[in-house]
DNA sequence: GAGGATAGTTGCACAGCGCGCAATCGCAAT
DNA sequence: ATTGCGATTGCGCGCTGTGCAACTATCCTC
């Protein structure tokens, strides 16, 4: 029970180190575009070519990795496709966003909800309220306005769906003058889209959809880059600052990005890095067992083991 | 140097066993639809839950595996999607078919070539000829007839592309009566498609495109089920039997299926099996280190070790 | 055609780690 | 509270992963 602290960095306690390495190999191969020479992979992962060779051999025997007969380069194999397809099938924005909803509710003390693009507009599917919620009649199943809600605006700006844009025009045409007056004067739809995109895709709204309520909404993308959901937080206008660099928008942006990542989305659509490794000497003593989450390890163990 | 034979089955000599296991875990999870309980996976892979648990823990730390917070089931994670996408990017019918071309050439002594669906029809991209080839003027870059070649027919029957079918009608309309007479009388296109599909997608042709030459062609699919290429073998009509169960068609079918598999295609579009494991007791003594290539191990070691 | 550089592969030996077992924990149903 | 199923983890034996260096294969240079 005492247990001093044998490992100063228990990233994988009780796991299988070789499995971690195997995973890093697959990810490294994917990061290189799905195709790489042994040396390039060794550079990417900072591991001995001989070590990688053995892993690749086993992964190849399982069909996750294949080889180009000519260039004898390693590439991801057919089984990797099947694994990927199964993974995509599991890609579920509602499940992925659940923890984010809870965190936003707790850290901001705000009402947080998730909406998905439905055929009638953004539809609320999950809602988390703090102990002391602002009174809103939003419930799961509720369909929000496209133009007069932060959620709808975030969706509109992120989506290229023609039907959605047509719905926005209908909504605008059907709106009474009093509501219409709350929007920009000329080309209100284009103006809203421009504004939201200028804010990095995050839509903010104050006393618009509901008086006394401010809201911020961010889109959630999947691995194809398509909008799969919108994450929204809202609170009383007085105590809920929605400035671009404020805590609310910052937290929302961070959470939305994390959820998107959980769906396989990658920031700049540049999932695979440079084809070759422009790095320090790949060979040598460096021998990271893995190397995925954080880069740059403080030091590599020398040949003689330190007394610890 | 003597080395009796410590391993009676060296499927992975010089590899990393744990990497093989990790690969099997990913594949097993994919086979279960990308989502499974620990016990279900243990049943699928015939391994101890404790063992799997450690692998899954490490794979989860790398993002290849995720967990459902509620059901605490294991599911394939976002990194698996990225790996799969990179693998799909590598999916290349020309590279994948190369070995098949060589094998067909050697085992059948036939000319074998690969064509891809081009905008002007099936286009030859790779051609392998035996030492003593039949004389044909087919070369890479050559565009084949849709209706009067086995290659074209196999493509037509496998493809739902409207443009291709339109091209087939144009070809038919433009053909002189003499060539037209070689085809079925009424609704020749539909008849050809029906005939090829009845033969399991394999098109055979005798003295049609070229006199004295028989050919058989089979489509190659990718992971989406789309036709990516057509594999064709041909030889002199006298010494090249193209009956449905003959050696030529059998070998062609086998090779085409293998290539398709190499592109991530799966026979019946039923890549993932039953959700639960309808198998013998998952737990117990059975402890396969892996379990991918061949199934059914002869026996499991009992609790008391036999003297061997 | 010889020589050499580059990249991939493998034998070896030590110690680090995987894994079967069983005890424990967590959760839900009764 | 009790029961039971499933997930998790400490333990310790001995299998196996790994750095190193020798070896091989392939391509380029002279």
XYZ file of C-alpha atoms (C1' of nucleotides) in Angstrom:
676
model
C 0.000 0.000 0.000
C 2.953 2.300 0.488
C 4.392 2.209 -2.981
C 6.820 5.065 -3.283
C 6.403 5.916 -6.944
C 8.175 3.537 -9.234
C 6.940 5.273 -12.347
C 7.120 9.000 -12.594
C 4.778 8.965 -15.536
C 2.065 6.353 -15.330
C 0.512 6.900 -18.698
C -0.140 3.255 -19.219
C -0.041 1.537 -15.871
C -1.402 -1.965 -16.012
C -1.508 -1.965 -19.762
C 0.503 -3.712 -22.404
C 3.431 -1.643 -23.518
C 3.817 -3.489 -26.785
C 0.176 -2.794 -27.603
C 0.820 0.887 -27.048
C 3.751 0.657 -29.404
C 1.716 -1.208 -31.988
C -0.927 1.487 -31.792
C 1.715 4.160 -32.185
C 3.020 2.381 -35.260
C -0.392 2.373 -36.867
C -0.969 5.990 -35.998
C 2.473 6.917 -37.216
C 1.844 5.184 -40.501
C -1.464 7.004 -40.804
C 0.198 10.308 -39.965
C 2.613 9.705 -42.815
C -0.300 9.334 -45.178
C -0.710 5.608 -44.834
C 2.547 4.836 -46.559
C 6.121 5.094 -45.408
C 9.512 3.511 -45.578
C 10.873 1.854 -42.511
C 13.383 4.635 -42.024
C 10.746 7.348 -42.358
C 8.566 5.644 -39.796
C 11.535 5.235 -37.508
C 12.098 8.945 -37.785
C 8.478 9.742 -37.108
C 8.295 7.524 -34.047
C 11.870 7.969 -32.902
C 12.428 4.276 -32.623
C 14.973 1.808 -33.897
C 14.247 0.484 -37.356
C 14.814 -3.029 -36.108
C 12.152 -2.632 -33.476
C 9.661 -1.226 -35.917
C 10.438 -3.942 -38.361
C 9.277 -6.581 -35.925
C 6.077 -4.745 -35.155
C 5.337 -4.139 -38.792
C 5.958 -7.781 -39.539
C 3.336 -8.845 -37.046
C 0.871 -6.176 -38.092
C 1.387 -7.198 -41.682
C 0.654 -10.816 -40.807
C -2.682 -9.614 -39.466
C -3.447 -7.614 -42.586
C -3.446 -4.254 -40.856
C -0.289 -3.394 -42.728
C 0.646 -4.279 -46.284
C 3.752 -3.801 -48.338
C 4.367 -2.321 -51.676
C 6.104 -5.108 -53.600
C 8.150 -2.655 -55.642
C 9.240 0.039 -53.270
C 8.947 -2.352 -50.348
C 7.397 0.498 -48.442
C 4.991 -0.228 -45.635
C 1.414 0.841 -46.059
C -1.827 0.402 -44.202
C -3.628 -2.731 -45.265
C -7.171 -3.835 -45.993
C -7.930 -4.796 -42.423
C -7.192 -1.240 -41.410
C -9.944 -0.163 -43.770
C -12.407 -2.505 -42.102
C -11.396 -1.321 -38.673
C -11.812 2.247 -39.812
C -15.228 1.608 -41.276
C -16.369 -0.019 -38.056
C -14.983 2.924 -36.129
C -16.863 5.370 -38.319
C -20.027 3.455 -37.649
C -19.471 4.132 -33.946
C -18.913 7.784 -34.510
C -21.777 9.280 -32.537
C -21.933 12.992 -31.751
C -24.476 12.558 -28.986
C -22.347 10.109 -27.052
C -19.185 12.024 -27.781
C -20.638 15.313 -26.587
C -22.096 14.054 -23.339
C -19.005 14.679 -21.199
C -18.561 18.095 -22.765
C -22.118 19.062 -21.834
C -21.494 18.121 -18.235
C -18.194 19.955 -18.070
C -19.640 23.108 -19.587
C -22.598 23.015 -17.234
C -20.322 22.628 -14.234
C -17.511 25.011 -15.109
C -19.692 27.784 -16.502
C -22.769 27.178 -14.403
C -24.639 27.477 -17.665
C -27.337 25.557 -19.403
C -25.662 23.486 -22.103
C -27.352 21.582 -24.840
C -26.630 19.651 -27.976
C -28.629 19.998 -31.154
C -28.407 18.008 -34.359
C -29.312 19.123 -37.872
C -32.853 17.836 -38.336
C -35.093 18.134 -41.347
C -36.973 21.016 -39.755
C -33.895 22.801 -38.429
C -31.538 22.397 -35.475
C -33.165 19.966 -33.069
C -32.244 19.713 -29.393
C -31.360 16.185 -28.367
C -29.575 16.584 -25.055
C -29.816 19.247 -22.399
C -27.955 19.755 -19.150
C -29.013 22.409 -16.676
C -27.132 23.695 -13.640
C -28.600 23.715 -10.162
C -29.838 27.233 -10.672
C -30.886 27.378 -14.314
C -32.140 30.269 -16.314
C -35.720 29.554 -17.186
C -35.993 28.411 -20.754
C -38.564 26.187 -22.331
C -35.987 24.386 -24.426
C -36.286 20.630 -24.127
C -35.062 17.653 -26.127
C -37.064 17.504 -29.331
C -37.330 21.269 -29.565
C -36.580 22.705 -33.000
C -34.768 26.016 -32.880
C -34.889 28.952 -35.216
C -32.171 29.107 -37.830
C -31.754 32.853 -37.922
C -32.851 33.947 -34.456
C -30.879 31.499 -32.345
C -27.161 31.090 -31.816
C -27.525 27.378 -32.467
C -29.225 27.923 -35.805
C -26.681 30.508 -36.869
C -23.734 28.305 -36.011
C -25.289 25.512 -38.027
C -26.084 27.773 -40.946
C -22.561 29.153 -41.108
C -20.974 25.726 -40.922
C -23.288 23.927 -43.289
C -23.305 24.003 -47.054
C -26.646 22.230 -47.177
C -28.826 23.958 -49.761
C -32.028 22.834 -48.083
C -31.023 24.440 -44.832
C -30.246 27.708 -46.554
C -33.593 27.562 -48.313
C -35.267 27.054 -44.952
C -33.443 30.104 -43.657
C -34.826 32.176 -46.508
C -38.319 30.896 -45.801
C -37.923 31.743 -42.151
C -36.839 35.235 -43.075
C -39.744 35.722 -45.475
C -42.283 34.523 -42.948
C -40.994 36.651 -40.097
C -42.964 39.675 -38.916
C -41.308 43.041 -39.323
C -40.596 43.323 -35.599
C -38.408 40.220 -35.621
C -36.956 41.068 -38.991
C -35.768 44.338 -37.474
C -33.476 42.440 -35.109
C -31.390 41.254 -38.048
C -28.910 43.149 -40.238
C -30.659 45.274 -42.799
C -29.511 44.157 -46.206
C -28.807 40.538 -47.087
C -29.301 39.465 -43.491
C -28.569 35.793 -44.124
C -25.269 36.441 -45.859
C -24.356 38.966 -43.192
C -25.015 36.511 -40.398
C -23.004 33.787 -42.079
C -20.131 36.191 -42.660
C -20.176 37.352 -39.088
C -20.200 33.861 -37.624
C -17.429 32.673 -39.890
C -15.354 35.699 -38.945
C -15.737 34.597 -35.344
C -14.257 31.206 -36.171
C -17.580 29.464 -36.603
C -18.885 30.389 -33.188
C -22.215 32.182 -33.094
C -23.072 34.451 -30.188
C -26.375 36.067 -29.477
C -27.657 38.416 -26.762
C -31.336 38.855 -25.868
C -32.296 37.669 -29.309
C -34.091 34.372 -29.211
C -35.062 34.898 -25.587
C -34.952 38.199 -23.804
C -32.452 38.286 -20.985
C -30.610 35.264 -22.254
C -27.231 35.208 -23.947
C -26.003 32.188 -25.874
C -22.965 30.927 -27.696
C -22.970 28.012 -30.090
C -20.243 26.050 -31.860
C -20.503 23.441 -34.587
C -19.251 19.893 -34.209
C -17.773 18.158 -37.222
C -17.078 14.558 -38.039
C -14.219 12.999 -39.971
C -15.685 14.050 -43.316
C -15.856 17.647 -42.240
C -19.649 17.622 -42.152
C -21.564 19.280 -39.313
C -22.986 16.604 -37.087
C -24.189 18.686 -34.161
C -24.138 22.078 -32.517
C -23.027 22.649 -28.974
C -24.668 25.583 -27.238
C -24.335 27.236 -23.846
C -26.609 29.895 -22.485
C -27.062 31.993 -19.374
C -28.569 35.221 -18.097
C -27.282 38.151 -20.123
C -25.975 39.969 -17.078
C -23.779 37.206 -15.794
C -22.874 35.531 -19.056
C -20.225 37.370 -21.046
C -20.050 36.144 -24.603
C -17.155 38.198 -25.888
C -14.937 36.354 -28.356
C -12.019 35.875 -25.973
C -14.039 35.533 -22.800
C -14.165 32.408 -20.657
C -17.488 31.223 -22.056
C -16.542 31.269 -25.709
C -13.076 29.968 -24.952
C -14.390 26.987 -23.026
C -17.042 26.327 -25.634
C -14.545 26.415 -28.459
C -12.234 24.069 -26.630
C -14.979 21.583 -25.827
C -16.451 21.663 -29.302
C -13.067 21.002 -30.820
C -12.467 18.133 -28.448
C -15.784 16.560 -29.383
C -15.041 16.961 -33.071
C -11.723 15.286 -32.551
C -13.524 12.451 -30.858
C -15.440 11.990 -34.087
C -12.259 11.773 -36.093
C -12.186 15.370 -37.244
C -8.803 17.049 -37.609
C -8.240 20.814 -37.419
C -6.851 21.818 -40.779
C -7.763 18.836 -42.897
C -4.058 18.088 -42.840
C -4.157 14.771 -41.077
C -0.979 13.510 -42.685
C 2.180 15.469 -42.207
C 5.192 15.882 -44.467
C 6.059 12.784 -46.444
C 9.596 12.596 -45.189
C 10.892 13.169 -41.714
C 12.759 16.453 -41.341
C 13.932 15.532 -37.895
C 17.085 14.974 -35.871
C 18.975 11.734 -36.300
C 16.388 8.982 -36.311
C 18.842 6.390 -35.192
C 21.112 6.515 -32.214
C 20.122 5.972 -28.640
C 16.688 7.501 -28.772
C 14.270 4.724 -28.039
C 10.843 5.923 -27.097
C 8.550 3.068 -26.310
C 5.835 5.070 -27.987
C 5.430 8.716 -28.769
C 1.905 9.812 -29.486
C 0.294 12.273 -27.089
C 3.038 14.642 -26.134
C 6.190 15.182 -28.054
C 9.721 15.868 -26.934
C 10.703 13.626 -24.121
C 13.125 15.152 -21.579
C 15.806 12.540 -21.994
C 16.440 9.062 -23.279
C 17.867 6.460 -21.012
C 21.546 6.012 -21.526
C 23.241 2.688 -22.083
C 24.151 2.342 -18.448
C 21.054 2.368 -16.335
C 20.980 5.071 -13.727
C 20.606 3.828 -10.149
C 17.102 5.295 -10.078
C 22.141 -24.080 -35.019
C 20.358 -27.361 -34.420
C 17.110 -26.050 -33.080
C 14.699 -28.940 -32.991
C 11.473 -27.087 -33.649
C 10.310 -25.075 -30.698
C 7.395 -23.698 -32.633
C 5.384 -26.059 -34.739
C 3.668 -23.143 -36.355
C 5.875 -20.180 -37.059
C 3.282 -17.807 -38.374
C 4.973 -14.879 -36.788
C 8.614 -15.738 -36.367
C 10.723 -12.760 -35.541
C 7.704 -10.612 -34.924
C 6.158 -9.175 -31.816
C 3.511 -11.448 -30.413
C 1.846 -8.710 -28.434
C 1.507 -6.666 -31.598
C -0.228 -9.578 -33.246
C -2.578 -9.760 -30.305
C -3.228 -6.037 -30.397
C -4.070 -6.322 -34.074
C -6.387 -9.216 -33.346
C -8.115 -7.139 -30.707
C -8.767 -4.327 -33.142
C -9.971 -6.707 -35.794
C -12.143 -8.518 -33.288
C -13.695 -5.282 -32.189
C -14.326 -4.383 -35.805
C -15.825 -7.804 -36.466
C -18.236 -7.192 -33.616
C -19.389 -4.021 -35.302
C -16.946 -1.712 -33.619
C -18.512 -2.061 -30.223
C -18.396 -4.864 -27.690
C -18.286 -5.702 -24.044
C -15.142 -7.158 -22.624
C -16.789 -10.523 -22.273
C -18.085 -10.520 -25.825
C -14.659 -9.685 -27.145
C -13.156 -12.382 -24.990
C -15.575 -14.820 -26.545
C -14.784 -13.661 -30.034
C -11.042 -13.914 -29.554
C -11.039 -16.794 -27.120
C -8.849 -14.996 -24.691
C -8.958 -14.206 -21.012
C -10.860 -11.053 -20.176
C -7.992 -9.915 -18.004
C -5.606 -10.137 -20.898
C -7.889 -8.257 -23.208
C -8.502 -5.669 -20.591
C -4.837 -4.740 -20.541
C -4.643 -4.506 -24.306
C -7.776 -2.440 -24.517
C -6.476 -0.141 -21.850
C -3.356 0.588 -23.836
C -5.208 0.910 -27.116
C -7.645 3.254 -25.433
C -4.777 5.388 -24.168
C -3.714 5.775 -27.793
C -7.198 6.695 -28.926
C -7.681 3.680 -31.131
C -10.277 2.438 -28.702
C -12.839 4.443 -26.776
C -15.337 3.545 -24.127
C -18.991 4.164 -23.792
C -19.293 5.976 -20.458
C -22.705 4.462 -19.777
C -22.509 0.864 -20.854
C -18.748 0.856 -20.322
C -18.516 -1.066 -23.555
C -15.398 -0.821 -25.639
C -15.655 0.757 -29.013
C -13.297 1.781 -31.767
C -12.078 5.302 -31.275
C -11.338 8.368 -33.368
C -7.767 7.390 -34.133
C -9.094 4.233 -35.722
C -11.057 6.418 -38.089
C -7.938 8.304 -39.086
C -6.035 5.096 -39.605
C -8.877 3.771 -41.714
C -9.034 6.900 -43.819
C -5.311 6.735 -44.463
C -5.680 3.069 -45.367
C -8.449 3.855 -47.824
C -6.222 6.426 -49.422
C -3.722 3.626 -50.071
C -6.323 1.382 -51.547
C -5.002 0.964 -55.054
C -6.390 -1.654 -57.420
C -3.397 -1.533 -59.732
C -0.907 -2.300 -57.012
C -3.195 -4.825 -55.384
C -3.764 -6.710 -58.625
C -0.132 -6.928 -59.687
C 0.621 -10.246 -57.944
C -2.619 -11.716 -59.223
C -1.687 -10.840 -62.789
C 1.616 -12.618 -62.432
C 0.074 -15.689 -60.850
C -2.601 -15.966 -63.503
C -0.055 -15.577 -66.264
C 2.119 -18.283 -64.765
C -0.462 -20.818 -63.665
C -2.698 -20.536 -66.717
C -0.048 -19.609 -69.238
C -2.468 -16.936 -70.319
C -2.272 -13.276 -71.089
C -3.651 -11.447 -68.096
C -4.461 -7.777 -67.880
C -6.073 -5.254 -65.642
C -8.444 -2.568 -66.840
C -9.976 0.326 -64.961
C -13.245 2.106 -65.671
C -12.198 5.118 -67.695
C -14.335 7.884 -69.129
C -14.252 6.261 -72.566
C -14.810 2.722 -71.338
C -12.679 -0.005 -69.746
C -9.059 1.040 -70.140
C -6.126 -1.361 -69.941
C -3.524 -0.260 -67.443
C -1.437 -3.347 -66.799
C -0.700 -6.334 -69.001
C 1.264 -9.503 -68.386
C 2.009 -11.930 -71.194
C 3.372 -15.459 -70.969
C 6.470 -16.603 -72.821
C 4.357 -17.807 -75.700
C 1.545 -15.279 -75.924
C -1.416 -15.224 -78.225
C -0.984 -12.314 -80.535
C -3.185 -9.467 -79.458
C -2.721 -5.784 -79.988
C -3.923 -4.947 -76.502
C -1.567 -2.622 -74.680
C -1.766 -0.351 -71.659
C -3.895 2.639 -72.577
C -6.103 0.619 -74.867
C -9.825 1.225 -74.439
C -11.926 -1.892 -74.874
C -15.411 -2.331 -76.202
C -18.154 -2.466 -73.602
C -20.387 -4.955 -75.347
C -17.962 -6.948 -77.481
C -15.305 -7.724 -74.916
C -15.408 -9.849 -71.796
C -13.799 -7.006 -69.880
C -16.456 -4.541 -70.932
C -19.251 -6.931 -70.135
C -17.938 -7.690 -66.675
C -17.708 -3.985 -65.991
C -21.153 -3.293 -67.366
C -22.759 -6.011 -65.274
C -21.036 -4.899 -62.099
C -21.483 -1.173 -62.514
C -24.571 0.877 -61.877
C -23.015 3.900 -63.552
C -25.633 5.496 -65.821
C -23.019 7.035 -68.061
C -21.463 3.682 -68.761
C -24.827 2.185 -69.663
C -25.479 5.131 -71.936
C -22.151 4.502 -73.642
C -23.151 0.884 -74.110
C -26.324 1.977 -75.896
C -24.338 4.321 -78.116
C -21.937 1.533 -78.936
C -24.822 -0.703 -79.865
C -26.469 1.945 -82.023
C -23.238 2.705 -83.859
C -22.360 -0.925 -84.562
C -22.673 -2.339 -88.074
C -25.208 -5.112 -88.558
C -22.487 -7.738 -88.821
C -21.238 -7.051 -85.306
C -24.737 -6.505 -83.999
C -25.545 -10.046 -85.130
C -23.042 -11.467 -82.656
C -25.170 -10.259 -79.758
C -28.488 -11.576 -78.434
C -31.409 -10.485 -80.591
C -33.759 -8.522 -78.406
C -32.635 -6.205 -75.621
C -29.024 -7.285 -76.077
C -27.656 -5.089 -73.304
C -30.078 -6.327 -70.684
C -29.524 -9.894 -71.859
C -25.757 -9.578 -71.530
C -26.021 -8.073 -68.066
C -28.396 -10.825 -66.996
C -26.145 -13.519 -68.350
C -23.014 -12.173 -66.654
C -24.763 -11.733 -63.335
C -26.087 -15.271 -63.537
C -22.488 -16.403 -63.875
C -21.586 -14.666 -60.635
C -20.301 -11.502 -62.249
C -17.777 -13.250 -64.460
C -18.041 -12.555 -68.176
C -16.774 -15.103 -70.676
C -16.424 -14.644 -74.389
C -15.274 -16.878 -77.223
C -14.057 -15.609 -80.607
C -15.981 -12.410 -80.089
C -13.715 -9.439 -79.701
C -10.886 -11.246 -81.426
C -11.292 -14.319 -83.510
C -9.560 -17.366 -82.096
C -9.295 -15.824 -78.675
C -11.315 -16.721 -75.596
C -11.446 -14.497 -72.564
C -12.828 -14.383 -69.072
C -13.144 -11.241 -66.970
C -14.044 -10.571 -63.357
C -14.760 -7.298 -61.587
C -12.731 -6.027 -58.661
C -14.504 -4.107 -55.931
C -13.295 -1.830 -53.192
C -14.542 -1.378 -49.654
C -17.528 0.663 -50.780
C -18.636 -2.055 -53.144
C -17.797 0.023 -56.220
C -16.038 -1.497 -59.223
C -12.476 -0.322 -59.306
C -11.018 -2.564 -61.970
C -11.589 -5.593 -64.149
C -9.252 -8.547 -64.209
C -9.151 -10.405 -67.516
C -7.382 -13.506 -68.794
C -7.309 -14.635 -72.369
C -5.854 -17.414 -74.502
C -6.315 -19.263 -77.772
C -9.817 -20.638 -78.016
C -8.636 -24.203 -78.546
C -6.490 -24.425 -75.435
C -8.391 -22.094 -73.175
C -11.551 -23.588 -71.689
C -13.787 -20.957 -70.218
C -16.556 -23.101 -68.794
C -17.990 -21.817 -65.524
C -16.387 -24.483 -63.332
C -13.227 -24.931 -65.359
C -9.743 -24.123 -64.107
C -9.534 -20.771 -65.849
C -12.702 -19.290 -64.450
C -12.074 -20.840 -61.057
C -8.603 -19.360 -60.802
C -9.805 -16.016 -62.095
C -12.634 -15.871 -59.601
C -10.311 -16.733 -56.749
C -7.746 -14.138 -57.721
C -10.307 -11.412 -58.291
C -11.843 -12.032 -54.909
C -8.446 -11.938 -53.263
C -7.658 -8.604 -54.887
C -11.012 -7.206 -53.827
C -10.325 -8.303 -50.300
C -7.026 -6.521 -50.493
C -8.995 -3.356 -51.169
C -11.115 -3.889 -48.093
C -14.060 -5.472 -49.840
C -15.962 -8.171 -47.984
C -18.026 -10.922 -49.691
C -21.550 -10.413 -48.480
C -21.412 -6.876 -47.190
C -21.736 -8.466 -43.772
C -18.378 -7.507 -42.374
C -19.563 -7.562 -38.777
C -20.981 -10.760 -37.389
C -23.632 -11.372 -34.768
C -23.599 -8.865 -31.913
C -23.150 -11.480 -29.246
C -20.919 -14.512 -29.290
C -22.851 -17.763 -29.773
C -19.827 -19.816 -28.946
C -18.591 -22.360 -26.460
C -17.648 -21.112 -23.007
C -15.646 -17.966 -23.610
C -13.875 -18.209 -20.337
C -12.045 -21.186 -19.020
C -8.636 -22.331 -20.012
C -8.664 -21.473 -23.674
C -5.994 -18.893 -24.239
C -5.140 -18.279 -27.852
C -2.380 -15.782 -28.228
C -4.157 -14.512 -31.296
C -6.797 -15.879 -33.585
C -6.961 -14.355 -36.986
C -5.839 -16.456 -39.910
C -7.162 -19.911 -39.271
C -9.811 -20.836 -36.804
C -10.325 -23.882 -34.653
C -7.269 -24.787 -32.690
C -6.755 -28.517 -32.066
C -6.877 -28.403 -28.304
C -6.455 -26.139 -25.340
C -4.038 -26.969 -22.630
C -5.709 -28.288 -19.548
C -5.182 -26.986 -16.053
C -2.670 -29.668 -15.215
C 0.081 -29.497 -17.759
C 0.535 -32.688 -19.702
C 4.117 -33.942 -19.692
C 4.381 -33.246 -23.402
C 32.067 -4.953 -63.310
C 33.932 -3.648 -58.949
C 33.099 -0.861 -55.036
C 30.319 1.463 -51.858
C 26.355 3.583 -49.803
C 21.726 3.029 -48.246
C 17.902 0.456 -46.394
C 15.985 -3.645 -44.674
C 16.495 -8.004 -41.967
C 18.029 -11.172 -38.315
C 20.816 -13.788 -34.478
C 21.995 -13.122 -29.766
C 21.536 -12.591 -24.777
C 19.741 -10.154 -20.907
C 16.109 -8.309 -18.292
C 11.888 -6.323 -18.711
C 7.226 -7.353 -19.219
C 3.130 -10.191 -20.648
C -0.231 -13.096 -18.708
C -2.723 -16.836 -16.029
C -4.718 -16.948 -11.782
C -7.485 -15.479 -8.252
C -8.886 -11.903 -5.156
C -11.350 -7.497 -5.347
C -14.258 -3.961 -6.791
C -18.433 -1.822 -8.978
C -22.923 -2.039 -10.288
C -27.472 -3.658 -10.961
C -31.129 -6.744 -10.118
C -33.708 -9.428 -6.646
C -28.938 -6.450 2.496
C -27.866 -10.246 -0.703
C -26.555 -12.221 -4.811
C -24.284 -12.411 -9.067
C -22.124 -10.886 -13.165
C -18.589 -8.294 -15.256
C -14.669 -5.347 -15.032
C -10.250 -4.531 -12.761
C -5.812 -5.490 -10.542
C -1.794 -7.485 -7.573
C 1.393 -11.291 -7.883
C 5.150 -13.884 -9.683
C 7.006 -17.018 -13.112
C 9.186 -17.414 -17.271
C 8.385 -16.103 -21.902
C 9.562 -12.471 -25.081
C 10.727 -7.706 -26.458
C 14.765 -5.058 -27.502
C 19.474 -2.819 -28.409
C 23.289 -3.962 -30.842
C 25.803 -5.419 -34.546
C 26.513 -8.495 -38.220
C 24.478 -9.739 -42.528
C 21.943 -9.261 -46.921
C 19.718 -6.948 -50.759
C 19.431 -3.216 -53.872
C 20.763 0.708 -56.219
C 24.018 4.136 -57.488
C 28.783 5.679 -58.536
C 33.150 5.332 -60.571
